[in-house]
PDB file of C-alpha atoms and ligand atoms in Angstrom:
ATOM      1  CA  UNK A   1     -18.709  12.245  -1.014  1.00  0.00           C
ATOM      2  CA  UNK A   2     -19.432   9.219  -3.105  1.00  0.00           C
ATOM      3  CA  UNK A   3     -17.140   6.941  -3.864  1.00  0.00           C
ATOM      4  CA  UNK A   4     -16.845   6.017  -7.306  1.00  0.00           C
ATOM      5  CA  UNK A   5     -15.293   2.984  -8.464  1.00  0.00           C
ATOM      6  CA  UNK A   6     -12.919   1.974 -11.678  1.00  0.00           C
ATOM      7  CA  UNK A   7     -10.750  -0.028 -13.284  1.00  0.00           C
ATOM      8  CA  UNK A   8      -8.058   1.316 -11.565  1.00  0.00           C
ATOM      9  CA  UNK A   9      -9.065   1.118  -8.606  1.00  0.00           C
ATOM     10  CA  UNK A  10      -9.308  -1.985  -6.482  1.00  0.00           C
ATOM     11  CA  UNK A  11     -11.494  -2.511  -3.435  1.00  0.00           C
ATOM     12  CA  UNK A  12     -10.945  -5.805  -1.605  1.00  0.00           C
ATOM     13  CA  UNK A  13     -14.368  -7.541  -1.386  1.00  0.00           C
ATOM     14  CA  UNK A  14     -13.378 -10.084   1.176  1.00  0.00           C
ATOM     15  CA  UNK A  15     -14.565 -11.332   5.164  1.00  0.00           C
ATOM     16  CA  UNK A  16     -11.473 -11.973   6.055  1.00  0.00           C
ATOM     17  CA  UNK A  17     -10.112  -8.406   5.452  1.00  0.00           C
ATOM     18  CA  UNK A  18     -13.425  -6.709   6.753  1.00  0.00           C
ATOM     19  CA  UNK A  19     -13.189  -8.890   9.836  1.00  0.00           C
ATOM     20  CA  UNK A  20      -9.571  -7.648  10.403  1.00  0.00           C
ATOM     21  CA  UNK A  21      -9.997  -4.467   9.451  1.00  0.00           C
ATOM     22  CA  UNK A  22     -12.613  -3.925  12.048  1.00  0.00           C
ATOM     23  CA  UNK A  23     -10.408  -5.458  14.915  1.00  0.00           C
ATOM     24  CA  UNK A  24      -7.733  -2.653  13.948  1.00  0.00           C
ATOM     25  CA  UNK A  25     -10.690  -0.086  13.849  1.00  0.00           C
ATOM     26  CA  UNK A  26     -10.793  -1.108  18.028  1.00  0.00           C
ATOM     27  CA  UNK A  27      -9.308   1.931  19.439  1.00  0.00           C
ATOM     28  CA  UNK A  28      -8.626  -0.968  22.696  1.00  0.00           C
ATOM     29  CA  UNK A  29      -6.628  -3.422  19.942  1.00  0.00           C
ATOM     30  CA  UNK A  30      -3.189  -3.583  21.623  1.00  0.00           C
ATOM     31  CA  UNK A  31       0.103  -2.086  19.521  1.00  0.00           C
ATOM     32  CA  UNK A  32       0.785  -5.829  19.270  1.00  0.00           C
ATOM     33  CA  UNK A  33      -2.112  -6.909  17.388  1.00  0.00           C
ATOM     34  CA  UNK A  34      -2.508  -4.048  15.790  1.00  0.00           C
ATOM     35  CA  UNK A  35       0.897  -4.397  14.004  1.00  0.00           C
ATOM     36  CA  UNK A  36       0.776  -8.584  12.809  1.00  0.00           C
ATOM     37  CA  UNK A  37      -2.838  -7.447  11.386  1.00  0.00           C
ATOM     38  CA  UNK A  38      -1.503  -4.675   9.328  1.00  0.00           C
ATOM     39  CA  UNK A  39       0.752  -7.182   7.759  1.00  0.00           C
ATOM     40  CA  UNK A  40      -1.985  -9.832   7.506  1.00  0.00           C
ATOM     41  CA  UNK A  41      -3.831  -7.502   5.682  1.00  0.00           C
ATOM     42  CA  UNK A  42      -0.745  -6.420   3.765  1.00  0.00           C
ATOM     43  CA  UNK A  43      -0.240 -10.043   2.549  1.00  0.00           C
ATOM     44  CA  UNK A  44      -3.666 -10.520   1.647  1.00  0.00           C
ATOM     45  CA  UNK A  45      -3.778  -7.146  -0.350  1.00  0.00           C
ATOM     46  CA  UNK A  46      -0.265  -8.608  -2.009  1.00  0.00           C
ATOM     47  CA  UNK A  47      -2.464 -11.007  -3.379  1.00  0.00           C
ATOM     48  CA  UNK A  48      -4.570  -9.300  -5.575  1.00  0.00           C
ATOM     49  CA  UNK A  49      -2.023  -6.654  -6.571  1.00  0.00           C
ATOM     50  CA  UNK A  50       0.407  -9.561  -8.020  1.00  0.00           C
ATOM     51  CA  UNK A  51      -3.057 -10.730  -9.987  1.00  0.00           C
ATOM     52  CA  UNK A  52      -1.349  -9.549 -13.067  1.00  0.00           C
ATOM     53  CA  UNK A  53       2.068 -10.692 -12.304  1.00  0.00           C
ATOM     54  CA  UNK A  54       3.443 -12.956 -15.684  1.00  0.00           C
ATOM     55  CA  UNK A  55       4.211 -16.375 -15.962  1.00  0.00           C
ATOM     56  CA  UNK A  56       6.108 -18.514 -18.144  1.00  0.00           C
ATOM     57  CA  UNK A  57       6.452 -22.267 -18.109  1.00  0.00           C
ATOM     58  CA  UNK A  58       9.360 -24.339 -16.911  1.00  0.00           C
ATOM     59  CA  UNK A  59       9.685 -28.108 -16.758  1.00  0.00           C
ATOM     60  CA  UNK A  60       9.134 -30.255 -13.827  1.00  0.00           C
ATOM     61  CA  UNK A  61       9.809 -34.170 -12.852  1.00  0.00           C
ATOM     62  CA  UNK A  62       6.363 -35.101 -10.422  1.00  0.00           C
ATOM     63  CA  UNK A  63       6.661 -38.237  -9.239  1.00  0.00           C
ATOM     64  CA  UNK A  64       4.562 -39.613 -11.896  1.00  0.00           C
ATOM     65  CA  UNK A  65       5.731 -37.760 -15.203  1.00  0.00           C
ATOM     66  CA  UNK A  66       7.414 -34.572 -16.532  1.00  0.00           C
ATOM     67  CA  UNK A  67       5.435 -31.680 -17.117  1.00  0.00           C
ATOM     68  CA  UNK A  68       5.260 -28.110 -18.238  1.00  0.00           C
ATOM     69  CA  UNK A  69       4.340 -26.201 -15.495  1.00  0.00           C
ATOM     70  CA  UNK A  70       3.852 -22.527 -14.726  1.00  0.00           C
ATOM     71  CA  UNK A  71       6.401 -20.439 -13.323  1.00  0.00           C
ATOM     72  CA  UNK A  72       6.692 -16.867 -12.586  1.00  0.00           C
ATOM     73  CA  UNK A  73       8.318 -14.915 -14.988  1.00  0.00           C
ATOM     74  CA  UNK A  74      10.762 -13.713 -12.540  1.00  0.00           C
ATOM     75  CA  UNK A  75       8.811  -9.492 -12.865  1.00  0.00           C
ATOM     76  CA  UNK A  76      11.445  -7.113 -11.255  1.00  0.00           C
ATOM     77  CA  UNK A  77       9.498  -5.665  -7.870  1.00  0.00           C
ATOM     78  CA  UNK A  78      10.349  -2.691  -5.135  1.00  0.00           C
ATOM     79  CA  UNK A  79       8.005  -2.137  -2.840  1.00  0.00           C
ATOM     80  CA  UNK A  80       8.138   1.029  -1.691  1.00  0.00           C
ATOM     81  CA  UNK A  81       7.079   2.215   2.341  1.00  0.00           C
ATOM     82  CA  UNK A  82       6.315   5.492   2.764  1.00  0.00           C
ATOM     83  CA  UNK A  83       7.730   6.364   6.087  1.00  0.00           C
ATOM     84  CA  UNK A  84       6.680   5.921   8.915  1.00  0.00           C
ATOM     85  CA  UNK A  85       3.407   3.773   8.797  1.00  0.00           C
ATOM     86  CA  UNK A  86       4.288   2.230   5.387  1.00  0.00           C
ATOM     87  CA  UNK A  87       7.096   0.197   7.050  1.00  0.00           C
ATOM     88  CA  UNK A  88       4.266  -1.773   8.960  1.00  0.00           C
ATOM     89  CA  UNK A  89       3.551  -3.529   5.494  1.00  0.00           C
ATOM     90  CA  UNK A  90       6.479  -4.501   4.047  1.00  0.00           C
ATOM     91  CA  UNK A  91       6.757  -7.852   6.059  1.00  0.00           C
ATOM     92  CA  UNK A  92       3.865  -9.003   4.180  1.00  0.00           C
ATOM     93  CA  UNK A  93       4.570  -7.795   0.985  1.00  0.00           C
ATOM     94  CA  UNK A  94       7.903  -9.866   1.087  1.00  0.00           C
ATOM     95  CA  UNK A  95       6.371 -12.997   2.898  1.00  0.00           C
ATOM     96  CA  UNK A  96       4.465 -13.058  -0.694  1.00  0.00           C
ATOM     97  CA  UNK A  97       7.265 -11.879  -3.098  1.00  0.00           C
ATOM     98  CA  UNK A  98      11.045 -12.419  -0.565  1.00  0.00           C
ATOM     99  CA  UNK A  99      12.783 -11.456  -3.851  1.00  0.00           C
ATOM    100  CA  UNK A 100      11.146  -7.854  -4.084  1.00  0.00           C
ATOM    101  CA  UNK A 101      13.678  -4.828  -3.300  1.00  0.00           C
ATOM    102  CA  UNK A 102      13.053  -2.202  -0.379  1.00  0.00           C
ATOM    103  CA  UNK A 103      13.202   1.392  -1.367  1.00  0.00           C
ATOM    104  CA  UNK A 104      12.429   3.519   1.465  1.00  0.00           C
ATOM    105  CA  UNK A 105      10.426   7.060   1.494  1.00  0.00           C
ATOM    106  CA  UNK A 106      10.581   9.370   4.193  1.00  0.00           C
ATOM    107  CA  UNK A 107       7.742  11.922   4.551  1.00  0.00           C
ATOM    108  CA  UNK A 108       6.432  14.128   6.926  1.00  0.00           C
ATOM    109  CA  UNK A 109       3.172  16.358   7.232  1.00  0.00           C
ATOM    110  CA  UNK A 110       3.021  19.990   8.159  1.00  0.00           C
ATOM    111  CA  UNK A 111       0.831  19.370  11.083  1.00  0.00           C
ATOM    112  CA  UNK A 112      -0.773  22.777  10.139  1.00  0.00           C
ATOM    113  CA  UNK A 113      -1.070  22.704   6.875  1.00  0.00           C
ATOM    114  CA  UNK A 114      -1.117  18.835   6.533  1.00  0.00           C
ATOM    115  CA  UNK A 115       1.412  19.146   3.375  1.00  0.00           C
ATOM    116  CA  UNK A 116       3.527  16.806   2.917  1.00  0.00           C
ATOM    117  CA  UNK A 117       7.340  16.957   2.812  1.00  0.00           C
ATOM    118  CA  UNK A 118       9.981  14.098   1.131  1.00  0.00           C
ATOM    119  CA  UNK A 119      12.735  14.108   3.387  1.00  0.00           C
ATOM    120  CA  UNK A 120      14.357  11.212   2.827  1.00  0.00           C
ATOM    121  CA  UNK A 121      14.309   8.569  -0.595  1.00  0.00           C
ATOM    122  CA  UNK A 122      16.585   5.569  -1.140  1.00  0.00           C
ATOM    123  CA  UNK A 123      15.874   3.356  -3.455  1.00  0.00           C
ATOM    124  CA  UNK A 124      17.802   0.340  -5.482  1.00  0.00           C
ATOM    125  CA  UNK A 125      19.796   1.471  -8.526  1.00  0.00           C
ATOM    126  CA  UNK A 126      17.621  -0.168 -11.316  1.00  0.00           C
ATOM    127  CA  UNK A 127      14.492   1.038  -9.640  1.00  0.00           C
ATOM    128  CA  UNK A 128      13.762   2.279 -12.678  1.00  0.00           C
ATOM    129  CA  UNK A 129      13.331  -1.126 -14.669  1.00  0.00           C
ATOM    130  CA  UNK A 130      10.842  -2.226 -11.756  1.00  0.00           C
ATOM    131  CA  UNK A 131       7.702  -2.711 -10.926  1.00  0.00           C
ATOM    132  CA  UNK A 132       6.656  -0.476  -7.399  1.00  0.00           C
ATOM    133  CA  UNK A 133       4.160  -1.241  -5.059  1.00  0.00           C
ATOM    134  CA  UNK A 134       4.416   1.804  -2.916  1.00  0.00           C
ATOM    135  CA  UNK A 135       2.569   0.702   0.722  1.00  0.00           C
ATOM    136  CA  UNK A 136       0.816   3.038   3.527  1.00  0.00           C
ATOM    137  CA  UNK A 137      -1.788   1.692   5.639  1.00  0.00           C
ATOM    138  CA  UNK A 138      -3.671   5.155   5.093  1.00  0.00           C
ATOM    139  CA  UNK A 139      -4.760   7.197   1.946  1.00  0.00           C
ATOM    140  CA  UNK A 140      -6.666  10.658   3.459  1.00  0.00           C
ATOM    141  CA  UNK A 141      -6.285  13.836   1.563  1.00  0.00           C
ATOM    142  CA  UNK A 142      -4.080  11.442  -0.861  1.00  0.00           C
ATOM    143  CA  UNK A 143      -1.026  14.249  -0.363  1.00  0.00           C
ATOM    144  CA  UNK A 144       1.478  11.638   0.758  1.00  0.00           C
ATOM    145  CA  UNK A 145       0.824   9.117  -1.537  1.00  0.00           C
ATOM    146  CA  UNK A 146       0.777  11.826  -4.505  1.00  0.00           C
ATOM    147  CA  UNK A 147       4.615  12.935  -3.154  1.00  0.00           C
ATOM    148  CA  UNK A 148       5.623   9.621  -2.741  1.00  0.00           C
ATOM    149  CA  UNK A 149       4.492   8.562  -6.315  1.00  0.00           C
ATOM    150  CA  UNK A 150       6.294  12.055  -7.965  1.00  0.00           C
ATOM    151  CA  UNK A 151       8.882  11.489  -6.273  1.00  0.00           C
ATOM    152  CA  UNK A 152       9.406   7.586  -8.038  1.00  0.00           C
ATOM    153  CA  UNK A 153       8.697   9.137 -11.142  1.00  0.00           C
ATOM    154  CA  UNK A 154      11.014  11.758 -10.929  1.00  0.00           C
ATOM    155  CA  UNK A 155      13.391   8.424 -10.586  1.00  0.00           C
ATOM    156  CA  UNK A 156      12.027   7.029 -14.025  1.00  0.00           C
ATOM    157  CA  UNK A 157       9.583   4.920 -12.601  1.00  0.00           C
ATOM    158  CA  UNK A 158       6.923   3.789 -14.637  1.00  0.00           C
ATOM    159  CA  UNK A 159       4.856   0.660 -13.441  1.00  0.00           C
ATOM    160  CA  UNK A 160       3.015   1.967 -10.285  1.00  0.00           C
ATOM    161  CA  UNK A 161       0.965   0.225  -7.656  1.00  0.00           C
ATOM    162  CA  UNK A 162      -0.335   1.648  -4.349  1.00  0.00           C
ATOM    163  CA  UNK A 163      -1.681  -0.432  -1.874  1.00  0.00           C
ATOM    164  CA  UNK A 164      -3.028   0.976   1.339  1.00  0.00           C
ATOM    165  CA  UNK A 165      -5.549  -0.779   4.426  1.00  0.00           C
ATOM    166  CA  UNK A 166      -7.914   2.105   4.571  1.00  0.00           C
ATOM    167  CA  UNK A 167      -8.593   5.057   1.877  1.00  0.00           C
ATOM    168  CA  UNK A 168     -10.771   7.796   1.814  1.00  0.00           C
ATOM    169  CA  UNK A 169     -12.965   8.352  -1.325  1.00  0.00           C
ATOM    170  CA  UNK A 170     -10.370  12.305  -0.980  1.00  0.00           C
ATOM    171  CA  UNK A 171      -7.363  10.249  -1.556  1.00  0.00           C
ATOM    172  CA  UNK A 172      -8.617   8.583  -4.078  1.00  0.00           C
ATOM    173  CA  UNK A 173      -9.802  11.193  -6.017  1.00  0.00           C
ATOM    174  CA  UNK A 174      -6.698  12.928  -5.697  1.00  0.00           C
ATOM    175  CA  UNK A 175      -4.537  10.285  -6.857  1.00  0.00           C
ATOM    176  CA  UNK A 176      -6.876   9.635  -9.867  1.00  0.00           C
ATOM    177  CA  UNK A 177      -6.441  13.046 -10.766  1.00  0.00           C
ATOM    178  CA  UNK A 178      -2.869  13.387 -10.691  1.00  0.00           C
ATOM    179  CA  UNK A 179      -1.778   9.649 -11.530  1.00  0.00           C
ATOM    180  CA  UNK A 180      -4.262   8.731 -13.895  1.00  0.00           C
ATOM    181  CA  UNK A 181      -1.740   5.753 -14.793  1.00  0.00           C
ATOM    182  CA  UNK A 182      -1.424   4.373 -11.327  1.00  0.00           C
ATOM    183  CA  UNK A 183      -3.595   1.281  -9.611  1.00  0.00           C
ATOM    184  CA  UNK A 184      -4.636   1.741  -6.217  1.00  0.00           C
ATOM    185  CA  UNK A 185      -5.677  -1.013  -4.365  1.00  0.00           C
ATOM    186  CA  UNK A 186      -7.391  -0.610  -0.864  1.00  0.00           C
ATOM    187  CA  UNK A 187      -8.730  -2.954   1.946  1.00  0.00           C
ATOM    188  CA  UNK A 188     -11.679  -0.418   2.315  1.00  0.00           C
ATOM    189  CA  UNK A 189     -12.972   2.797   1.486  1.00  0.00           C
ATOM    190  CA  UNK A 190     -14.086   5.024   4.415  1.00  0.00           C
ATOM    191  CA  UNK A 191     -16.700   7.801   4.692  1.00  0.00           C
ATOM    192  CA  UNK A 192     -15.024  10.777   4.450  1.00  0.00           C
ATOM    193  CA  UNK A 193     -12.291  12.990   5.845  1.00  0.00           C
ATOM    194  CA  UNK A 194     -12.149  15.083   9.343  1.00  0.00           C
ATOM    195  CA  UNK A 195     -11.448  18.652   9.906  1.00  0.00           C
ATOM    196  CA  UNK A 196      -7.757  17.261  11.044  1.00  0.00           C
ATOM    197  CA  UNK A 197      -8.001  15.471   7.585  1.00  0.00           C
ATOM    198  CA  UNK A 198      -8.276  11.992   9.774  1.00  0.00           C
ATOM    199  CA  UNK A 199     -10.117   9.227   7.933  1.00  0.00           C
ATOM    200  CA  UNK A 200     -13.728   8.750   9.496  1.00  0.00           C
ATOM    201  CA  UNK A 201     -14.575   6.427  10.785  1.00  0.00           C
ATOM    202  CA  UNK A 202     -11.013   4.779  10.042  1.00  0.00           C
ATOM    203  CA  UNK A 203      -8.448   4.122  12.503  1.00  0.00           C
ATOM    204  CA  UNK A 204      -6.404   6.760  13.815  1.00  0.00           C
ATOM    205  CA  UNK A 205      -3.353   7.683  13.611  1.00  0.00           C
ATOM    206  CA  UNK A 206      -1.580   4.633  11.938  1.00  0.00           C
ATOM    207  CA  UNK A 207       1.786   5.665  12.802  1.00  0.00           C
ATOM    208  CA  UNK A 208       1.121   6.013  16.435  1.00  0.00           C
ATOM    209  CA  UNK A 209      -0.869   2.275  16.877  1.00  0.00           C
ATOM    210  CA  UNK A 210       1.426   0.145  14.950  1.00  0.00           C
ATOM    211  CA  UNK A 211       4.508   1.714  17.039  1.00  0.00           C
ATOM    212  CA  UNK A 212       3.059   2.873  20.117  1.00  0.00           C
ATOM    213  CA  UNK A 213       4.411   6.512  20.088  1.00  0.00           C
ATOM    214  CA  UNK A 214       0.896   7.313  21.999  1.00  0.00           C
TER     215      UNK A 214
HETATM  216  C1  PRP B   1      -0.035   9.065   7.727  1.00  0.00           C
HETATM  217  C2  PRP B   1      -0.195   7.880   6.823  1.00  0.00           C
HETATM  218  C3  PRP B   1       0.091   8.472   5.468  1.00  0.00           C
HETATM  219  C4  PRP B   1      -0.488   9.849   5.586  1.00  0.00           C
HETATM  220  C5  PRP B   1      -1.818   9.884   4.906  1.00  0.00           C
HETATM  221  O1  PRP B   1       1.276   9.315   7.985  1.00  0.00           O
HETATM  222  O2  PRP B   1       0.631   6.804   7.170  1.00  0.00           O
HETATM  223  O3  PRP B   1       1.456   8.513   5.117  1.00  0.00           O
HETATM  224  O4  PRP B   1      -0.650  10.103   6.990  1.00  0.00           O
HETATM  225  O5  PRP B   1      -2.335  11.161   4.908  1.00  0.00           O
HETATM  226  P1  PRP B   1      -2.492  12.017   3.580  1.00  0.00           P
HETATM  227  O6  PRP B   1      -3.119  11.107   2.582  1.00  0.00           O
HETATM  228  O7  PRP B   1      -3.387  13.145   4.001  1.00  0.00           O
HETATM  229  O8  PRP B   1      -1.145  12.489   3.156  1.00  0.00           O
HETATM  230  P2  PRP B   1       1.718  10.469   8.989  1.00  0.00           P
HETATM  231  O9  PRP B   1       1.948  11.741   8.231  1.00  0.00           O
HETATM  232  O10 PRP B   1       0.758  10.547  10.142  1.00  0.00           O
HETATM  233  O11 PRP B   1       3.156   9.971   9.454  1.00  0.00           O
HETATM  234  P3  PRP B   1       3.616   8.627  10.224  1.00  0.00           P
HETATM  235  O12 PRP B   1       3.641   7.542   9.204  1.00  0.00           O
HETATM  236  O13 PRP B   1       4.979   8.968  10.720  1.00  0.00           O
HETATM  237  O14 PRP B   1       2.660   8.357  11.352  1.00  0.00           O
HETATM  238  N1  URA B   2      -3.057   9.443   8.749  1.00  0.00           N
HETATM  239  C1  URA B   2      -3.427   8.507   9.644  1.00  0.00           C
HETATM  240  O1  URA B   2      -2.577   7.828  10.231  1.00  0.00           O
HETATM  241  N2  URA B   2      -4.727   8.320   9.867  1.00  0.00           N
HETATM  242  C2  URA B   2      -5.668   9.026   9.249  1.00  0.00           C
HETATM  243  O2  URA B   2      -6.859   8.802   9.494  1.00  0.00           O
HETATM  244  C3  URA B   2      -5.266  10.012   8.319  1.00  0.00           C
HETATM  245  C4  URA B   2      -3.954  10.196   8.083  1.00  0.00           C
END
């Protein structure tokens, strides 16, 4: 399947992600490694998702002078892990933005029929006045994400970012079709989706390397 790109989707064009990326892609990268580069790449994703973020101007004393200077605006953020996996991004989400809120997702997947099931949602009480940034290092058939993203909806949500490491052109499809308003922004897009509904040639089971329950 080809993967089609568009202006709300965001693929990060950049060495130093590829280079990590392909390190995690190791199936001999240790759980240790494995885990600081899915928050590397977390942080580095951060970066272009908060692109948009506004700023406003406050005054500052240099040395030399005052000044106008610009200052973030002070957005209202949650970032939003979808359970398990997610939770290996959050670190660098809030290395880039410490003031963001946690709301936490829990989902499982039918092993059979790989559906997925929200068993668990906590989120801050405003979350509906903010700005989410749900996280997952994986987007494959895209049913998780597409849960995940209902389910902040259903809680008046209406400023929606997901960021994932590694997507499949499935998941992204899937979310375009349902969330036409959301912005997905991924360190790569694979080839396509297994039989299992595993991302080729991805990286496995995310879950499993960045806790070591393998
Ligand atoms: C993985 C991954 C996503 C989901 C993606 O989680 O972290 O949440 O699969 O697949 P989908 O796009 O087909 O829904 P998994 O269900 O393996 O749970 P885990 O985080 O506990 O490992
Ligand atoms: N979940 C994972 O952890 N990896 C995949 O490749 C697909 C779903």
């Amino acid at each position: 399947m080809l993967y089609q790109n568009d202006d709300h989707v965001y693929v990060m064009d950049h060495p130093l992600v590829a280079h990590k990326l392909t390190i995690m892609r190791d199936k001999n990268t240790s759980v240790k490694d494995f885990r600081e580069l899915v928050s590397e790449i977390g942080m580095l994703i951060t970066y272009e998702a908060t692109r948009d973020l506004p700023l406003t101007t406050t005054t500052v004393e240099t040395p030399l002078c005052t000044a106008e200077m610009p200052t973030l605006e002070g957005k209202k953020i949650a970032v939003v892990p979808i359970l398990r996996a997610g939770l290996g991004l959050v670190d660098g989400v809030l290395r880039l933005i410490p003031s963001a809120r946690v709301a936490h997702i829990g989902m499982y997947r039918d092993e059979e029929t790989l559906e997925p099931h929200v068993y668990f949602c906590k989120t801050p009480h405003d979350v509906a006045s903010r700005d989410i940034m749900i996280v997952d290092p994986m987007l494959a058939t895209g049913g998780s994400a597409d849960a995940a993203i209902s389910e902040m909806k259903k809680r008046g949500c209406k400023h929606i970012k997901l960021m994932v490491l590694v997507a499949a052109p499935e998941g992204i499809k899937c979310i375009r079709e349902r969330h036409p308003d959301v912005f997905i922004y991924c360190g790569a897009v694979d080839d396509h989706l297994n039989e299992h509904g595993y991302i080729v040639p991805g990286l496995g089971d995310a879950g499993d390397r960045i806790f070591g329950t393998k």
